CSV table of C-alpha atoms and ligand atoms in Angstrom, one decimal:
chain,number,residue,atom,x,y,z
A,1050,UNK,CA,-63.8,-24.2,-36.9
A,1051,UNK,CA,-60.5,-23.6,-38.8
A,1052,UNK,CA,-59.7,-24.8,-42.4
A,1053,UNK,CA,-59.8,-28.6,-42.8
A,1054,UNK,CA,-56.5,-30.3,-43.0
A,1055,UNK,CA,-55.4,-33.9,-43.6
A,1056,UNK,CA,-52.9,-34.9,-40.8
A,1057,UNK,CA,-50.0,-37.1,-41.7
A,1058,UNK,CA,-47.2,-38.8,-39.7
A,1059,UNK,CA,-43.7,-37.8,-40.6
A,1060,UNK,CA,-40.1,-38.5,-39.8
A,1061,UNK,CA,-39.1,-38.2,-36.1
A,1062,UNK,CA,-35.3,-38.3,-36.5
A,1063,UNK,CA,-33.5,-35.3,-38.1
A,1064,UNK,CA,-30.7,-36.3,-40.5
A,1065,UNK,CA,-27.2,-35.0,-39.9
A,1066,UNK,CA,-26.7,-34.0,-43.5
A,1067,UNK,CA,-28.7,-33.7,-46.7
A,1068,UNK,CA,-28.2,-32.7,-50.3
A,1069,UNK,CA,-30.9,-30.1,-49.9
A,1070,UNK,CA,-33.0,-28.8,-47.1
A,1071,UNK,CA,-36.4,-27.3,-47.8
A,1072,UNK,CA,-37.7,-24.8,-45.2
A,1073,UNK,CA,-41.6,-24.7,-45.2
A,1074,UNK,CA,-44.1,-27.4,-45.9
A,1075,UNK,CA,-46.7,-25.4,-47.9
A,1076,UNK,CA,-47.6,-26.5,-51.4
A,1077,UNK,CA,-44.4,-24.8,-52.8
A,1078,UNK,CA,-42.0,-26.4,-50.3
A,1079,UNK,CA,-43.5,-29.9,-50.7
A,1080,UNK,CA,-43.4,-29.8,-54.5
A,1081,UNK,CA,-39.9,-28.5,-54.4
A,1082,UNK,CA,-38.8,-31.3,-52.1
A,1083,UNK,CA,-40.8,-33.9,-54.2
A,1084,UNK,CA,-39.0,-33.0,-57.4
A,1085,UNK,CA,-35.6,-32.9,-55.7
A,1086,UNK,CA,-36.3,-36.3,-54.2
A,1087,UNK,CA,-37.4,-37.7,-57.7
A,1088,UNK,CA,-34.0,-36.6,-59.0
A,1089,UNK,CA,-32.3,-38.8,-56.4
A,1090,UNK,CA,-31.2,-36.1,-54.0
A,1091,UNK,CA,-31.2,-36.7,-50.3
A,1092,UNK,CA,-33.9,-34.2,-49.2
A,1093,UNK,CA,-35.0,-33.1,-45.8
A,1094,UNK,CA,-38.1,-30.8,-45.5
A,1095,UNK,CA,-38.6,-28.9,-42.2
A,1096,UNK,CA,-42.0,-27.5,-41.2
A,1097,UNK,CA,-42.4,-25.4,-38.0
A,1098,UNK,CA,-46.0,-26.5,-37.6
A,1099,UNK,CA,-48.0,-29.1,-39.7
A,1100,UNK,CA,-47.7,-29.7,-43.4
A,1101,UNK,CA,-50.0,-27.5,-45.3
A,1102,UNK,CA,-51.5,-25.7,-42.2
A,1103,UNK,CA,-51.0,-22.1,-43.4
A,1104,UNK,CA,-52.0,-20.6,-46.8
A,1105,UNK,CA,-51.9,-23.9,-48.6
A,1106,UNK,CA,-55.0,-25.4,-46.8
A,1107,UNK,CA,-56.8,-22.0,-46.4
A,1108,UNK,CA,-57.3,-21.2,-50.1
A,1109,UNK,CA,-60.1,-21.8,-52.6
A,1110,UNK,CA,-58.2,-24.5,-54.4
A,1111,UNK,CA,-58.3,-22.9,-57.9
A,1112,UNK,CA,-55.6,-24.0,-60.3
A,1113,UNK,CA,-56.1,-21.5,-63.1
A,1114,UNK,CA,-54.6,-20.1,-66.2
A,1115,UNK,CA,-57.6,-17.8,-66.6
A,1116,UNK,CA,-56.7,-14.1,-66.0
A,1117,UNK,CA,-53.1,-14.9,-65.1
A,1118,UNK,CA,-50.5,-12.3,-65.5
A,1119,UNK,CA,-48.4,-12.9,-68.6
A,1120,UNK,CA,-45.3,-13.6,-66.3
A,1121,UNK,CA,-47.1,-16.4,-64.5
A,1122,UNK,CA,-49.1,-17.9,-67.3
A,1123,UNK,CA,-46.4,-20.4,-68.6
A,1124,UNK,CA,-45.9,-21.7,-65.1
A,1125,UNK,CA,-49.7,-22.1,-64.6
A,1126,UNK,CA,-50.0,-24.1,-67.9
A,1127,UNK,CA,-47.1,-26.4,-66.9
A,1128,UNK,CA,-48.5,-26.8,-63.4
A,1129,UNK,CA,-51.9,-28.1,-64.7
A,1130,UNK,CA,-50.0,-30.9,-66.4
A,1131,UNK,CA,-47.8,-31.5,-63.4
A,1132,UNK,CA,-50.9,-31.8,-61.1
A,1133,UNK,CA,-52.1,-34.6,-63.4
A,1134,UNK,CA,-48.7,-36.2,-63.7
A,1135,UNK,CA,-48.2,-36.2,-59.9
A,1136,UNK,CA,-51.2,-38.4,-59.4
A,1137,UNK,CA,-50.0,-40.9,-62.0
A,1138,UNK,CA,-46.4,-40.9,-60.7
A,1139,UNK,CA,-47.1,-41.1,-57.0
A,1140,UNK,CA,-50.4,-42.9,-56.6
A,1141,UNK,CA,-51.5,-40.0,-54.3
A,1142,UNK,CA,-54.7,-38.0,-54.8
A,1143,UNK,CA,-54.5,-34.2,-54.4
A,1144,UNK,CA,-58.2,-33.9,-55.5
A,1145,UNK,CA,-57.0,-32.2,-58.7
A,1146,UNK,CA,-59.7,-32.2,-61.5
A,1147,UNK,CA,-59.8,-30.3,-64.7
A,1148,UNK,CA,-63.5,-29.3,-64.2
A,1149,UNK,CA,-63.1,-25.9,-65.8
A,1150,UNK,CA,-63.7,-22.5,-64.1
A,1151,UNK,CA,-66.8,-20.4,-64.8
A,1152,UNK,CA,-66.8,-16.6,-64.6
A,1153,UNK,CA,-70.1,-14.7,-64.9
A,1154,UNK,CA,-70.7,-10.9,-65.1
A,1155,UNK,CA,-73.2,-8.2,-65.8
A,1156,UNK,CA,-70.5,-5.6,-66.2
A,1157,UNK,CA,-69.5,-4.6,-69.8
A,1158,UNK,CA,-66.2,-3.3,-68.5
A,1159,UNK,CA,-65.3,-6.6,-66.7
A,1160,UNK,CA,-66.4,-8.7,-69.8
A,1161,UNK,CA,-64.2,-6.4,-72.0
A,1162,UNK,CA,-61.2,-7.1,-69.7
A,1163,UNK,CA,-61.8,-10.9,-69.9
A,1164,UNK,CA,-62.1,-10.7,-73.7
A,1165,UNK,CA,-58.7,-8.8,-73.9
A,1166,UNK,CA,-57.2,-11.5,-71.7
A,1167,UNK,CA,-58.7,-14.2,-74.0
A,1168,UNK,CA,-57.1,-12.5,-77.1
A,1169,UNK,CA,-53.7,-12.5,-75.3
A,1170,UNK,CA,-54.1,-16.1,-74.1
A,1171,UNK,CA,-54.8,-17.3,-77.6
A,1172,UNK,CA,-51.3,-16.0,-78.7
A,1173,UNK,CA,-49.7,-18.4,-76.2
A,1174,UNK,CA,-52.0,-21.4,-77.0
A,1175,UNK,CA,-54.3,-21.2,-74.0
A,1176,UNK,CA,-58.0,-21.9,-74.6
A,1177,UNK,CA,-60.7,-20.0,-72.9
A,1178,UNK,CA,-64.3,-19.4,-74.2
A,1179,UNK,CA,-66.1,-16.1,-73.9
A,1180,UNK,CA,-69.8,-16.7,-73.2
A,1181,UNK,CA,-72.6,-14.6,-74.7
A,1182,UNK,CA,-75.6,-13.8,-72.6
A,1183,UNK,CA,-77.6,-16.9,-73.5
A,1184,UNK,CA,-74.6,-19.2,-72.9
A,1185,UNK,CA,-73.7,-17.5,-69.6
A,1186,UNK,CA,-77.3,-17.7,-68.4
A,1187,UNK,CA,-77.4,-21.4,-69.3
A,1188,UNK,CA,-74.1,-22.2,-67.6
A,1189,UNK,CA,-75.1,-20.1,-64.6
A,1190,UNK,CA,-78.6,-21.6,-64.4
A,1191,UNK,CA,-78.1,-22.5,-60.7
A,1192,UNK,CA,-78.2,-18.8,-60.0
A,1193,UNK,CA,-81.7,-18.5,-61.5
A,1194,UNK,CA,-80.7,-15.1,-63.0
A,1195,UNK,CA,-79.8,-13.8,-66.4
A,1196,UNK,CA,-76.2,-12.8,-67.1
A,1197,UNK,CA,-74.7,-10.4,-69.7
A,1198,UNK,CA,-71.8,-12.7,-70.4
A,1199,UNK,CA,-69.0,-14.7,-69.0
A,1200,UNK,CA,-65.9,-16.9,-69.6
A,1201,UNK,CA,-65.4,-20.7,-69.3
A,1202,UNK,CA,-61.8,-21.9,-69.1
A,1203,UNK,CA,-62.2,-25.7,-69.7
A,1204,UNK,CA,-58.6,-26.7,-69.2
A,1205,UNK,CA,-58.4,-25.2,-65.7
A,1206,UNK,CA,-59.4,-26.9,-62.5
A,1207,UNK,CA,-59.3,-27.2,-58.8
A,1208,UNK,CA,-57.4,-29.4,-56.2
A,1209,UNK,CA,-58.2,-30.1,-52.6
A,1210,UNK,CA,-56.5,-27.6,-50.3
A,1211,UNK,CA,-57.1,-29.9,-47.3
A,1212,UNK,CA,-55.1,-32.7,-48.6
A,1213,UNK,CA,-52.8,-31.6,-51.4
A,1214,UNK,CA,-49.7,-30.6,-49.5
A,1215,UNK,CA,-50.0,-33.5,-47.0
A,1216,UNK,CA,-50.2,-36.1,-49.8
A,1217,UNK,CA,-47.3,-34.6,-51.6
A,1218,UNK,CA,-45.3,-34.8,-48.4
A,1219,UNK,CA,-46.3,-38.5,-48.2
A,1220,UNK,CA,-44.9,-38.9,-51.7
A,1221,UNK,CA,-41.6,-37.4,-50.6
A,1222,UNK,CA,-41.4,-40.0,-47.8
A,1223,UNK,CA,-42.1,-42.8,-50.4
A,1224,UNK,CA,-39.1,-41.5,-52.4
A,1225,UNK,CA,-36.8,-41.7,-49.4
A,1226,UNK,CA,-36.9,-38.1,-48.4
A,1227,UNK,CA,-37.5,-37.0,-44.8
A,1228,UNK,CA,-40.2,-34.6,-43.6
A,1229,UNK,CA,-40.1,-33.1,-40.1
A,1230,UNK,CA,-43.1,-31.4,-38.6
A,1231,UNK,CA,-42.9,-29.1,-35.5
A,1232,UNK,CA,-39.4,-28.3,-36.6
A,1233,UNK,CA,-38.7,-24.6,-37.2
A,1234,UNK,CA,-35.6,-23.6,-39.1
A,1235,UNK,CA,-34.1,-20.8,-37.1
A,1236,UNK,CA,-31.3,-19.8,-39.5
A,1237,UNK,CA,-28.5,-20.9,-41.6
A,1238,UNK,CA,-24.7,-21.4,-41.3
A,1239,UNK,CA,-22.2,-20.4,-43.9
A,1240,UNK,CA,-18.6,-21.3,-44.8
A,1241,UNK,CA,-16.6,-18.9,-46.9
A,1242,UNK,CA,-19.9,-17.0,-47.7
A,1243,UNK,CA,-21.6,-20.1,-49.0
A,1244,UNK,CA,-24.5,-21.9,-47.3
A,1245,UNK,CA,-23.2,-24.8,-45.3
A,1246,UNK,CA,-26.1,-25.8,-42.9
A,1247,UNK,CA,-29.6,-25.1,-41.7
A,1248,UNK,CA,-30.0,-24.6,-38.0
A,1249,UNK,CA,-33.3,-25.9,-36.7
A,1250,UNK,CA,-34.8,-26.1,-33.2
A,1251,UNK,CA,-33.8,-29.7,-33.1
A,1252,UNK,CA,-30.3,-29.4,-34.4
A,1253,UNK,CA,-28.3,-28.5,-37.5
A,1254,UNK,CA,-28.5,-30.2,-40.9
A,1255,UNK,CA,-25.3,-29.9,-42.9
A,1256,UNK,CA,-26.1,-29.1,-46.5
A,1257,UNK,CA,-24.9,-26.9,-49.4
A,1258,UNK,CA,-28.4,-26.1,-50.6
A,1259,UNK,CA,-31.5,-24.7,-48.8
A,1260,UNK,CA,-34.8,-23.6,-50.2
A,1261,UNK,CA,-36.7,-21.0,-48.3
A,1262,UNK,CA,-40.4,-21.7,-49.0
A,1263,UNK,CA,-41.6,-20.1,-45.8
A,1264,UNK,CA,-44.7,-18.2,-47.1
A,1265,UNK,CA,-45.6,-15.2,-45.0
A,1266,UNK,CA,-42.5,-15.8,-42.8
A,1267,UNK,CA,-39.9,-15.5,-45.5
A,1268,UNK,CA,-39.2,-11.8,-45.2
A,1269,UNK,CA,-38.5,-12.0,-41.4
A,1270,UNK,CA,-36.3,-15.0,-42.0
A,1271,UNK,CA,-34.4,-13.1,-44.7
A,1272,UNK,CA,-34.0,-10.1,-42.4
A,1273,UNK,CA,-32.0,-12.3,-40.0
A,1274,UNK,CA,-29.5,-12.8,-42.8
A,1275,UNK,CA,-29.3,-9.2,-43.8
A,1276,UNK,CA,-31.4,-9.9,-47.0
A,1277,UNK,CA,-34.1,-7.4,-48.0
A,1278,UNK,CA,-37.1,-9.3,-49.3
A,1279,UNK,CA,-40.2,-7.0,-49.5
A,1280,UNK,CA,-43.3,-8.8,-48.5
A,1281,UNK,CA,-46.6,-7.7,-47.1
A,1282,UNK,CA,-49.4,-9.8,-45.7
A,1283,UNK,CA,-53.1,-9.4,-46.6
A,1284,UNK,CA,-55.7,-11.1,-44.3
A,1285,UNK,CA,-58.4,-12.8,-46.3
A,1286,UNK,CA,-61.4,-14.5,-44.6
A,1287,UNK,CA,-63.5,-17.2,-46.2
A,1288,UNK,CA,-65.9,-20.0,-45.1
A,1289,UNK,CA,-67.0,-23.5,-46.0
A,1290,UNK,CA,-70.6,-24.9,-46.0
A,1291,UNK,CA,-71.8,-28.4,-45.6
A,1292,UNK,CA,-72.8,-30.7,-48.6
A,1293,UNK,CA,-76.4,-30.3,-49.6
A,1294,UNK,CA,-76.6,-27.9,-52.5
A,1295,UNK,CA,-77.2,-29.5,-55.9
A,1296,UNK,CA,-76.7,-28.3,-59.4
A,1297,UNK,CA,-74.0,-25.8,-58.7
A,1298,UNK,CA,-70.9,-25.4,-61.0
A,1299,UNK,CA,-67.7,-26.8,-59.5
A,1300,UNK,CA,-66.0,-23.4,-59.5
A,1301,UNK,CA,-67.8,-20.1,-60.1
A,1302,UNK,CA,-66.6,-16.5,-59.9
A,1303,UNK,CA,-69.0,-13.5,-59.8
A,1304,UNK,CA,-68.2,-10.0,-58.5
A,1305,UNK,CA,-70.5,-10.6,-55.5
A,1306,UNK,CA,-69.1,-14.0,-54.4
A,1307,UNK,CA,-67.1,-17.0,-55.6
A,1308,UNK,CA,-67.9,-20.6,-54.8
A,1309,UNK,CA,-65.8,-23.8,-55.1
A,1310,UNK,CA,-66.9,-27.4,-54.7
A,1311,UNK,CA,-64.9,-29.1,-51.9
A,1312,UNK,CA,-63.7,-32.7,-51.9
A,1313,UNK,CA,-66.4,-33.6,-49.2
A,1314,UNK,CA,-69.2,-32.2,-51.5
A,1315,UNK,CA,-69.5,-28.9,-49.5
A,1316,UNK,CA,-68.5,-25.5,-50.9
A,1317,UNK,CA,-66.0,-22.9,-50.1
A,1318,UNK,CA,-67.5,-19.4,-50.3
A,1319,UNK,CA,-65.4,-16.2,-50.7
A,1320,UNK,CA,-65.5,-12.6,-52.0
A,1321,UNK,CA,-62.7,-12.0,-54.4
A,1322,UNK,CA,-60.2,-9.2,-53.6
A,1323,UNK,CA,-61.5,-8.3,-50.2
A,1324,UNK,CA,-58.6,-8.3,-47.9
A,1325,UNK,CA,-57.5,-6.5,-44.7
A,1326,UNK,CA,-54.2,-5.0,-44.2
A,1327,UNK,CA,-53.0,-5.3,-40.6
A,1328,UNK,CA,-50.3,-2.7,-40.1
A,1329,UNK,CA,-46.9,-3.9,-38.8
A,1330,UNK,CA,-43.5,-2.3,-38.6
A,1331,UNK,CA,-42.4,-4.6,-41.6
A,1332,UNK,CA,-45.3,-3.2,-43.7
A,1333,UNK,CA,-44.3,0.4,-42.8
A,1334,UNK,CA,-40.7,-0.4,-43.7
A,1335,UNK,CA,-41.6,-1.7,-47.1
A,1336,UNK,CA,-44.5,0.7,-47.8
A,1337,UNK,CA,-42.6,2.8,-50.4
A,1338,UNK,CA,-42.1,-0.4,-52.5
A,1339,UNK,CA,-45.7,-1.4,-52.1
A,1340,UNK,CA,-47.1,2.0,-53.2
A,1341,UNK,CA,-47.7,1.0,-56.8
A,1342,UNK,CA,-49.6,-2.1,-55.6
A,1343,UNK,CA,-51.8,0.0,-53.2
A,1344,UNK,CA,-52.5,2.6,-55.9
A,1345,UNK,CA,-53.6,-0.2,-58.3
A,1346,UNK,CA,-55.5,-2.3,-55.8
A,1347,UNK,CA,-56.8,0.1,-53.1
A,1348,UNK,CA,-60.4,-0.8,-53.8
A,1349,UNK,CA,-59.9,-4.4,-52.8
A,1350,UNK,CA,-58.1,-3.6,-49.5
A,1351,UNK,CA,-59.3,-2.3,-46.2
A,1352,UNK,CA,-57.4,-1.4,-43.0
A,1353,UNK,CA,-57.3,-4.2,-40.5
A,1354,UNK,CA,-56.2,-4.1,-36.8
A,1355,UNK,CA,-53.4,-5.3,-34.5
A,1356,UNK,CA,-53.6,-8.9,-35.7
A,1357,UNK,CA,-50.3,-8.7,-37.5
A,1358,UNK,CA,-48.5,-7.8,-34.2
A,1359,UNK,CA,-50.0,-10.8,-32.4
A,1360,UNK,CA,-49.1,-13.2,-35.2
A,1361,UNK,CA,-45.4,-12.2,-35.1
A,1362,UNK,CA,-44.7,-13.3,-38.7
A,1363,UNK,CA,-43.6,-9.8,-39.7
A,1364,UNK,CA,-41.3,-9.1,-36.7
A,1365,UNK,CA,-38.4,-6.8,-37.1
A,1366,UNK,CA,-36.7,-8.3,-34.1
A,1367,UNK,CA,-33.5,-10.2,-34.5
A,1368,UNK,CA,-33.6,-13.7,-33.0
A,1369,UNK,CA,-31.0,-16.0,-31.7
A,1370,UNK,CA,-30.2,-19.5,-33.1
A,1371,UNK,CA,-30.0,-21.1,-29.7
A,1372,UNK,CA,-33.3,-19.9,-28.3
A,1373,UNK,CA,-37.0,-20.2,-29.3
A,1374,UNK,CA,-38.0,-17.9,-32.1
A,1375,UNK,CA,-41.4,-16.3,-33.1
A,1376,UNK,CA,-41.9,-19.3,-35.4
A,1377,UNK,CA,-41.9,-21.7,-32.5
A,1378,UNK,CA,-44.3,-19.4,-30.5
A,1379,UNK,CA,-46.7,-19.3,-33.6
A,1380,UNK,CA,-46.5,-22.8,-35.0
A,1381,UNK,CA,-49.5,-22.2,-37.3
A,1382,UNK,CA,-50.4,-18.7,-38.4
A,1383,UNK,CA,-54.2,-18.6,-37.8
A,1384,UNK,CA,-55.3,-15.0,-37.9
A,1385,UNK,CA,-58.7,-13.9,-36.6
A,1386,UNK,CA,-61.5,-14.2,-39.0
A,1387,UNK,CA,-63.2,-10.9,-40.2
A,1388,UNK,CA,-66.7,-11.7,-39.0
A,1389,UNK,CA,-68.3,-8.9,-41.1
A,1390,UNK,CA,-66.8,-10.4,-44.2
A,1391,UNK,CA,-68.0,-13.9,-43.4
A,1392,UNK,CA,-71.6,-12.6,-42.8
A,1393,UNK,CA,-71.5,-10.6,-46.0
A,1394,UNK,CA,-70.0,-13.5,-48.0
A,1395,UNK,CA,-72.7,-16.0,-46.7
A,1396,UNK,CA,-75.6,-13.7,-47.4
A,1397,UNK,CA,-74.3,-12.8,-50.9
A,1398,UNK,CA,-73.8,-16.5,-51.6
A,1399,UNK,CA,-77.4,-17.4,-50.6
A,1400,UNK,CA,-78.7,-14.5,-52.8
A,1401,UNK,CA,-76.6,-15.5,-55.9
A,1402,UNK,CA,-77.0,-19.3,-55.5
A,1403,UNK,CA,-80.3,-20.2,-53.9
A,1404,UNK,CA,-79.5,-24.0,-53.7
A,1405,UNK,CA,-76.9,-23.0,-50.9
A,1406,UNK,CA,-79.9,-22.5,-48.6
A,1407,UNK,CA,-79.9,-26.3,-48.1
A,1408,UNK,CA,-76.4,-26.1,-46.4
A,1409,UNK,CA,-75.1,-24.8,-43.1
A,1410,UNK,CA,-71.8,-23.1,-42.3
A,1411,UNK,CA,-69.2,-25.8,-41.5
A,1412,UNK,CA,-66.1,-23.7,-40.9
A,1413,UNK,CA,-64.7,-20.1,-41.3
A,1414,UNK,CA,-61.1,-19.1,-41.3
A,1415,UNK,CA,-58.6,-16.5,-42.3
A,1416,UNK,CA,-55.2,-16.7,-44.0
A,1417,UNK,CA,-52.4,-14.3,-44.6
A,1418,UNK,CA,-51.7,-13.9,-48.3
A,1419,UNK,CA,-47.9,-13.1,-48.7
A,1420,UNK,CA,-47.6,-10.5,-51.5
A,1421,UNK,CA,-44.6,-9.0,-53.3
A,1422,UNK,CA,-44.6,-5.4,-54.6
A,1423,UNK,CA,-45.5,-6.6,-58.2
A,1424,UNK,CA,-47.7,-9.5,-57.2
A,1425,UNK,CA,-45.4,-12.1,-58.8
A,1426,UNK,CA,-43.4,-14.6,-56.6
A,1427,UNK,CA,-39.8,-14.4,-55.9
A,1428,UNK,CA,-38.0,-17.6,-57.0
A,1429,UNK,CA,-34.3,-17.8,-57.5
A,1430,UNK,CA,-30.9,-18.1,-55.7
A,1431,UNK,CA,-30.1,-15.1,-53.4
A,1432,UNK,CA,-26.9,-13.5,-54.7
A,1433,UNK,CA,-25.6,-12.7,-51.2
A,1434,UNK,CA,-25.8,-16.3,-50.0
A,1435,UNK,CA,-24.9,-18.8,-52.7
A,1436,UNK,CA,-26.8,-22.1,-52.0
A,1437,UNK,CA,-29.9,-20.3,-50.6
A,1438,UNK,CA,-32.9,-20.4,-53.0
A,1439,UNK,CA,-35.9,-18.2,-52.3
A,1440,UNK,CA,-39.4,-19.4,-53.3
A,1441,UNK,CA,-41.9,-17.2,-51.6
A,1442,UNK,CA,-44.3,-14.2,-52.1
A,1443,UNK,CA,-46.9,-16.1,-54.2
A,1444,UNK,CA,-49.3,-13.2,-53.8
A,1445,UNK,CA,-52.5,-15.1,-53.6
A,1446,UNK,CA,-51.9,-17.3,-56.7
A,1447,UNK,CA,-49.4,-19.9,-55.4
A,1448,UNK,CA,-51.6,-23.0,-54.8
A,1449,UNK,CA,-52.4,-23.6,-58.5
A,1450,UNK,CA,-48.7,-23.0,-59.6
A,1451,UNK,CA,-47.2,-24.9,-56.6
A,1452,UNK,CA,-46.1,-27.8,-58.8
A,1453,UNK,CA,-44.5,-25.6,-61.5
A,1454,UNK,CA,-42.8,-23.5,-58.8
A,1455,UNK,CA,-41.5,-26.6,-57.0
A,1456,UNK,CA,-40.3,-28.0,-60.4
A,1457,UNK,CA,-38.5,-24.7,-61.2
A,1458,UNK,CA,-36.8,-24.7,-57.8
A,1459,UNK,CA,-35.5,-28.3,-58.5
A,1460,UNK,CA,-34.3,-27.2,-61.9
A,1461,UNK,CA,-32.4,-24.3,-60.4
A,1462,UNK,CA,-30.8,-26.6,-57.7
A,1463,UNK,CA,-29.8,-29.4,-60.1
A,1464,UNK,CA,-28.9,-27.1,-63.0
A,1465,UNK,CA,-31.5,-28.8,-65.3
A,1466,UNK,CA,-33.2,-27.0,-68.2
A,1467,UNK,CA,-35.7,-24.8,-66.4
A,1468,UNK,CA,-39.4,-25.8,-66.9
A,1469,UNK,CA,-40.2,-22.1,-67.6
A,1470,UNK,CA,-38.1,-19.0,-68.1
A,1471,UNK,CA,-36.9,-18.2,-64.6
A,1472,UNK,CA,-36.1,-14.6,-65.2
A,1473,UNK,CA,-39.5,-13.0,-64.4
A,1474,UNK,CA,-39.3,-14.5,-60.9
A,1475,UNK,CA,-35.8,-13.7,-59.9
A,1476,UNK,CA,-35.6,-11.9,-56.5
A,1477,UNK,CA,-33.0,-9.4,-57.9
A,1478,UNK,CA,-35.9,-7.4,-59.4
A,1479,UNK,CA,-37.1,-6.4,-55.9
A,1480,UNK,CA,-34.2,-3.9,-55.9
A,1481,UNK,CA,-36.1,-1.9,-58.5
A,1482,UNK,CA,-39.4,0.0,-58.4
A,1483,UNK,CA,-42.7,-1.9,-59.1
A,1484,UNK,CA,-44.2,1.1,-60.9
A,1485,UNK,CA,-45.8,-0.2,-64.1
A,1486,UNK,CA,-45.0,-3.8,-63.1
A,1487,UNK,CA,-47.9,-4.7,-60.8
A,1488,UNK,CA,-49.8,-7.8,-62.0
A,1489,UNK,CA,-53.3,-7.1,-63.4
A,1490,UNK,CA,-55.1,-9.9,-61.6
B,2450,FAD,C1,-58.1,-17.2,-48.6
B,2450,FAD,C2,-57.1,-17.5,-49.6
B,2450,FAD,C3,-57.5,-18.0,-50.9
B,2450,FAD,C4,-56.6,-18.3,-51.9
B,2450,FAD,N1,-57.0,-18.9,-53.0
B,2450,FAD,C5,-56.2,-19.4,-53.9
B,2450,FAD,C6,-56.6,-20.1,-55.1
B,2450,FAD,O1,-57.7,-20.4,-55.3
B,2450,FAD,N2,-55.6,-20.5,-56.0
B,2450,FAD,C7,-54.3,-20.2,-55.8
B,2450,FAD,O2,-53.5,-20.6,-56.7
B,2450,FAD,N3,-53.8,-19.6,-54.7
B,2450,FAD,C8,-54.7,-19.2,-53.7
B,2450,FAD,N4,-54.3,-18.6,-52.6
B,2450,FAD,C9,-52.8,-18.4,-52.4
B,2450,FAD,C10,-52.2,-19.7,-52.0
B,2450,FAD,O3,-52.8,-20.3,-50.9
B,2450,FAD,C11,-50.7,-19.4,-51.6
B,2450,FAD,O4,-50.1,-18.6,-52.6
B,2450,FAD,C12,-50.0,-20.7,-51.5
B,2450,FAD,O5,-50.6,-21.6,-50.7
B,2450,FAD,C13,-48.5,-20.4,-50.9
B,2450,FAD,O6,-47.9,-21.6,-50.7
B,2450,FAD,P1,-46.5,-21.5,-49.9
B,2450,FAD,O7,-46.0,-22.9,-49.8
B,2450,FAD,O8,-45.6,-20.5,-50.5
B,2450,FAD,O9,-46.8,-20.9,-48.4
B,2450,FAD,P2,-47.6,-21.5,-47.2
B,2450,FAD,O10,-48.7,-22.5,-47.6
B,2450,FAD,O11,-48.0,-20.4,-46.3
B,2450,FAD,O12,-46.5,-22.4,-46.5
B,2450,FAD,C14,-45.4,-21.9,-45.9
B,2450,FAD,C15,-45.0,-22.8,-44.7
B,2450,FAD,O13,-43.7,-22.5,-44.3
B,2450,FAD,C16,-43.7,-22.8,-42.9
B,2450,FAD,N5,-42.5,-22.0,-42.4
B,2450,FAD,C17,-42.3,-20.7,-42.4
B,2450,FAD,N6,-41.1,-20.4,-41.9
B,2450,FAD,C18,-40.6,-21.5,-41.5
B,2450,FAD,C19,-39.3,-21.9,-40.8
B,2450,FAD,N7,-38.4,-20.9,-40.5
B,2450,FAD,N8,-39.1,-23.2,-40.5
B,2450,FAD,C20,-40.0,-24.1,-40.9
B,2450,FAD,N9,-41.2,-23.9,-41.4
B,2450,FAD,C21,-41.5,-22.6,-41.8
B,2450,FAD,C22,-45.0,-22.3,-42.4
B,2450,FAD,O14,-45.4,-22.9,-41.2
B,2450,FAD,C23,-45.9,-22.8,-43.6
B,2450,FAD,O15,-46.5,-24.0,-43.3
B,2450,FAD,C24,-55.2,-18.2,-51.6
B,2450,FAD,C25,-54.7,-17.8,-50.3
B,2450,FAD,C26,-55.7,-17.5,-49.3
B,2450,FAD,C27,-55.2,-17.1,-48.0
């Protein structure tokens, strides 16, 4: 069974024109469209499959500041407030709760790393508590084991991946925006070098502004326009178990396994940093730029198979605007689950958290994490095409910072004071090497 997803009805009729068109209905695209609509812009969001059906419903649901790279931390902090404000403003429930995140460890090295991050976080006003052995063992009592130490980040939380993007899309509709599912954007039109329209499979929308929030498809889309956006996909496989386990923390990370309480009372189980790299021509093309990332993170990556070719999201082929594209052939990127990882995750979870023995496997799925060479997203206007704003490459951290990223996109489009300093995210940096720039976590 694939990842659970709330299905919503959207707008059948495509508008002829819009102030802004958002391409991609993941968490980043829906929040960008939401904040644009709140500012009174006429917004159309086009999604080739279903709202939230790719990475944004396939993740753990963690909305964390804990262990964030310094470049992403301000956006993470703002996003936690925005998750809360969204519920109050829209009356929609994303499942967001500030329940805190718990990290437990028996490794002195890991604990020292967390303590260093705590010291840095203090300097920017973020609260996180290191736990000594007694405190960690008490907080981790559901494991029935002693722990050397841990961290508890009380202001962090989780939201519900199955419903978050769909309910934000519903909020866009309430504000008068339009949302179009099964509607791939095939490309753009320009006039005098500036964006003048978005060409979709159902017709062209005239607009001066488009936001490319296409997740793992963004690099292929950019390639059609002659824009080099280095992106690589890592396949991550996780599972959900039924309700039935009692006394577990809402969100727990250990080196062996991580667990997160789901909205239905079940749990998502995963092993952190265990991804498969499925080689594709796009990956080979960008491999020199990803070398610093592979050197730093090789322990958490393993070679995959031919899955990337089947999926078609990293195609090098040029496509026409008047014929079906790979995006219409693959409405929802649903890569094959790595069964060995699922078995290992489940057995580790039962060993670490015995109450999970009262549950059964409800679903297992994989998702392609779209990474950039430095592990920080690309957000900003593309210099070669004025009017085209990139918001992709969230590198496995984008769900929690979706609201902040969407807000920043709206700030860029409307010329408002940016919610955070946009410079660390600007896509121009991809022209330079990522040596020494790869995010720590
Ligand atoms: C297993 C796993 C666990 C994760 N855990 C976490 C976590 O706990 N916390 C966290 O913060 N992040 C997590 N992430 C990362 C997070 O899910 C992503 O960073 C985030 O969802 C990215 O959102 P997005 O909107 O950029 O992309 P997506 O959700 O992938 O959405 C992109 C959308 O664009 C659409 N699209 C693409 N091209 C076109 C086109 N041309 N026309 C129309 N539509 C198009 C796609 O169909 C897709 O729906 C995890 C990811 C995975 C896979």
